[in-house]
């Protein structure tokens, strides 16, 4: 049994593999982020013939991890977020704006007082 090219609910890559180590157990594993979901054969039998297999695996993942946010990873901190600007979450955006303002203030003092 090999279901390659399924999207991982944690990292979003197409590296999710389904293995059957024994007759009554199914393992869903991601080779990129080391996600592991163990299912009984009855649970797997309920979802494996569905046309929306990835959505059902995502629902199982969200049931086991209710605090995980859905969205894209931030380009700076790699946490998942929804929205944001240019792929950056609002926390990192605020930090970047503060850093830019501090650099601008220091630069203006350097130019004003002619330190260089």
PDB file of C-alpha atoms in Angstrom:
ATOM      1  CA  UNK A   1       0.000   0.000   0.000  1.00  0.00           C
ATOM      2  CA  UNK A   2       1.669   3.234  -1.136  1.00  0.00           C
ATOM      3  CA  UNK A   3      -0.090   6.600  -1.247  1.00  0.00           C
ATOM      4  CA  UNK A   4       2.682   8.942  -2.387  1.00  0.00           C
ATOM      5  CA  UNK A   5       2.304  12.603  -3.245  1.00  0.00           C
ATOM      6  CA  UNK A   6      -0.159  13.461  -0.491  1.00  0.00           C
ATOM      7  CA  UNK A   7       0.201  16.858   1.163  1.00  0.00           C
ATOM      8  CA  UNK A   8       1.364  16.828   4.761  1.00  0.00           C
ATOM      9  CA  UNK A   9      -1.009  18.731   7.077  1.00  0.00           C
ATOM     10  CA  UNK A  10       1.910  20.090   9.119  1.00  0.00           C
ATOM     11  CA  UNK A  11       4.518  21.240   6.600  1.00  0.00           C
ATOM     12  CA  UNK A  12       2.433  21.321   3.402  1.00  0.00           C
ATOM     13  CA  UNK A  13       4.938  19.361   1.295  1.00  0.00           C
ATOM     14  CA  UNK A  14       3.991  16.371  -0.879  1.00  0.00           C
ATOM     15  CA  UNK A  15       5.957  13.930   1.261  1.00  0.00           C
ATOM     16  CA  UNK A  16       3.214  12.087   3.152  1.00  0.00           C
ATOM     17  CA  UNK A  17       3.496   8.290   3.009  1.00  0.00           C
ATOM     18  CA  UNK A  18       1.074   5.622   4.194  1.00  0.00           C
ATOM     19  CA  UNK A  19       2.512   2.358   5.506  1.00  0.00           C
ATOM     20  CA  UNK A  20       0.946  -0.812   6.861  1.00  0.00           C
ATOM     21  CA  UNK A  21       3.404  -2.388   9.320  1.00  0.00           C
ATOM     22  CA  UNK A  22       0.917  -5.018  10.509  1.00  0.00           C
ATOM     23  CA  UNK A  23      -2.519  -6.315   9.593  1.00  0.00           C
ATOM     24  CA  UNK A  24      -4.411  -4.111  12.043  1.00  0.00           C
ATOM     25  CA  UNK A  25      -2.412  -0.864  12.029  1.00  0.00           C
ATOM     26  CA  UNK A  26      -1.785   1.953   9.525  1.00  0.00           C
ATOM     27  CA  UNK A  27       0.951   4.572   9.828  1.00  0.00           C
ATOM     28  CA  UNK A  28       0.821   7.962   8.118  1.00  0.00           C
ATOM     29  CA  UNK A  29       4.293   9.538   8.104  1.00  0.00           C
ATOM     30  CA  UNK A  30       5.903  12.627   6.596  1.00  0.00           C
ATOM     31  CA  UNK A  31       9.539  12.373   5.558  1.00  0.00           C
ATOM     32  CA  UNK A  32      10.102  16.142   5.737  1.00  0.00           C
ATOM     33  CA  UNK A  33       8.769  17.155   9.163  1.00  0.00           C
ATOM     34  CA  UNK A  34       8.576  13.742  10.915  1.00  0.00           C
ATOM     35  CA  UNK A  35       4.799  13.886  11.353  1.00  0.00           C
ATOM     36  CA  UNK A  36       3.342  10.583  12.530  1.00  0.00           C
ATOM     37  CA  UNK A  37      -0.316   9.562  12.747  1.00  0.00           C
ATOM     38  CA  UNK A  38      -1.230   6.027  13.763  1.00  0.00           C
ATOM     39  CA  UNK A  39      -4.620   4.605  12.772  1.00  0.00           C
ATOM     40  CA  UNK A  40      -6.415   1.355  13.303  1.00  0.00           C
ATOM     41  CA  UNK A  41      -7.464  -0.628  10.272  1.00  0.00           C
ATOM     42  CA  UNK A  42     -11.128   0.319  10.873  1.00  0.00           C
ATOM     43  CA  UNK A  43     -10.326   4.037  10.918  1.00  0.00           C
ATOM     44  CA  UNK A  44      -8.249   3.731   7.760  1.00  0.00           C
ATOM     45  CA  UNK A  45     -10.977   1.721   6.027  1.00  0.00           C
ATOM     46  CA  UNK A  46     -13.424   4.579   6.656  1.00  0.00           C
ATOM     47  CA  UNK A  47     -11.239   7.212   4.969  1.00  0.00           C
ATOM     48  CA  UNK A  48      -8.953   5.560   2.411  1.00  0.00           C
ATOM     49  CA  UNK A  49     -11.467   5.281  -0.471  1.00  0.00           C
ATOM     50  CA  UNK A  50     -12.624   8.871  -0.098  1.00  0.00           C
ATOM     51  CA  UNK A  51     -11.928  11.321  -2.932  1.00  0.00           C
ATOM     52  CA  UNK A  52     -10.995  13.860  -0.230  1.00  0.00           C
ATOM     53  CA  UNK A  53      -8.341  11.779   1.526  1.00  0.00           C
ATOM     54  CA  UNK A  54      -6.050  14.744   2.237  1.00  0.00           C
ATOM     55  CA  UNK A  55      -8.889  16.680   3.896  1.00  0.00           C
ATOM     56  CA  UNK A  56      -9.728  13.717   6.110  1.00  0.00           C
ATOM     57  CA  UNK A  57      -6.073  13.264   7.109  1.00  0.00           C
ATOM     58  CA  UNK A  58      -5.939  17.009   7.879  1.00  0.00           C
ATOM     59  CA  UNK A  59      -9.079  16.652  10.033  1.00  0.00           C
ATOM     60  CA  UNK A  60      -7.437  13.787  11.955  1.00  0.00           C
ATOM     61  CA  UNK A  61      -4.345  15.922  12.438  1.00  0.00           C
ATOM     62  CA  UNK A  62      -6.366  18.920  13.661  1.00  0.00           C
ATOM     63  CA  UNK A  63      -8.275  16.677  16.063  1.00  0.00           C
ATOM     64  CA  UNK A  64      -4.991  15.496  17.608  1.00  0.00           C
ATOM     65  CA  UNK A  65      -3.410  18.990  17.536  1.00  0.00           C
ATOM     66  CA  UNK A  66      -6.165  21.563  18.201  1.00  0.00           C
ATOM     67  CA  UNK A  67      -3.728  24.435  18.860  1.00  0.00           C
ATOM     68  CA  UNK A  68      -2.118  24.298  15.404  1.00  0.00           C
ATOM     69  CA  UNK A  69      -2.900  27.238  13.129  1.00  0.00           C
ATOM     70  CA  UNK A  70      -3.832  26.742   9.515  1.00  0.00           C
ATOM     71  CA  UNK A  71      -2.009  28.891   6.984  1.00  0.00           C
ATOM     72  CA  UNK A  72       1.352  29.498   5.430  1.00  0.00           C
ATOM     73  CA  UNK A  73       4.670  29.646   7.280  1.00  0.00           C
ATOM     74  CA  UNK A  74       6.108  33.088   7.961  1.00  0.00           C
ATOM     75  CA  UNK A  75       9.230  33.875   5.950  1.00  0.00           C
ATOM     76  CA  UNK A  76      11.075  35.048   9.063  1.00  0.00           C
ATOM     77  CA  UNK A  77       9.979  32.930  12.042  1.00  0.00           C
ATOM     78  CA  UNK A  78       8.463  29.942  10.127  1.00  0.00           C
ATOM     79  CA  UNK A  79       5.324  29.882  12.312  1.00  0.00           C
ATOM     80  CA  UNK A  80       2.051  29.271  10.541  1.00  0.00           C
ATOM     81  CA  UNK A  81      -0.202  32.303  10.133  1.00  0.00           C
ATOM     82  CA  UNK A  82      -3.165  33.539   8.157  1.00  0.00           C
ATOM     83  CA  UNK A  83      -2.959  36.854   6.386  1.00  0.00           C
ATOM     84  CA  UNK A  84       0.011  39.108   6.903  1.00  0.00           C
ATOM     85  CA  UNK A  85       1.959  41.116   4.362  1.00  0.00           C
ATOM     86  CA  UNK A  86       4.290  39.560   1.778  1.00  0.00           C
ATOM     87  CA  UNK A  87       4.304  36.232   3.614  1.00  0.00           C
ATOM     88  CA  UNK A  88       5.378  37.776   6.934  1.00  0.00           C
ATOM     89  CA  UNK A  89       3.250  37.392  10.074  1.00  0.00           C
ATOM     90  CA  UNK A  90       2.158  40.508  11.969  1.00  0.00           C
ATOM     91  CA  UNK A  91       4.512  39.829  14.914  1.00  0.00           C
ATOM     92  CA  UNK A  92       7.547  39.749  12.623  1.00  0.00           C
ATOM     93  CA  UNK A  93       6.214  42.719  10.646  1.00  0.00           C
ATOM     94  CA  UNK A  94       6.035  44.840  13.811  1.00  0.00           C
ATOM     95  CA  UNK A  95       9.558  43.783  14.764  1.00  0.00           C
ATOM     96  CA  UNK A  96      10.858  44.641  11.283  1.00  0.00           C
ATOM     97  CA  UNK A  97       9.189  48.078  11.376  1.00  0.00           C
ATOM     98  CA  UNK A  98      10.751  48.825  14.786  1.00  0.00           C
ATOM     99  CA  UNK A  99      14.191  47.772  13.538  1.00  0.00           C
ATOM    100  CA  UNK A 100      13.816  49.942  10.425  1.00  0.00           C
ATOM    101  CA  UNK A 101      12.738  52.948  12.538  1.00  0.00           C
ATOM    102  CA  UNK A 102      15.702  52.506  14.887  1.00  0.00           C
ATOM    103  CA  UNK A 103      18.103  52.285  11.939  1.00  0.00           C
ATOM    104  CA  UNK A 104      16.536  55.408  10.402  1.00  0.00           C
ATOM    105  CA  UNK A 105      16.867  57.315  13.706  1.00  0.00           C
ATOM    106  CA  UNK A 106      20.515  56.330  14.115  1.00  0.00           C
ATOM    107  CA  UNK A 107      21.257  57.227  10.491  1.00  0.00           C
ATOM    108  CA  UNK A 108      19.602  60.640  10.840  1.00  0.00           C
ATOM    109  CA  UNK A 109      21.682  61.436  13.964  1.00  0.00           C
ATOM    110  CA  UNK A 110      24.841  60.348  12.152  1.00  0.00           C
ATOM    111  CA  UNK A 111      24.038  62.595   9.187  1.00  0.00           C
ATOM    112  CA  UNK A 112      22.866  65.522  11.353  1.00  0.00           C
ATOM    113  CA  UNK A 113      25.901  65.591  13.632  1.00  0.00           C
ATOM    114  CA  UNK A 114      28.382  64.632  10.906  1.00  0.00           C
ATOM    115  CA  UNK A 115      29.977  61.768  12.802  1.00  0.00           C
ATOM    116  CA  UNK A 116      31.502  60.293   9.668  1.00  0.00           C
TER     117      UNK A 116
END
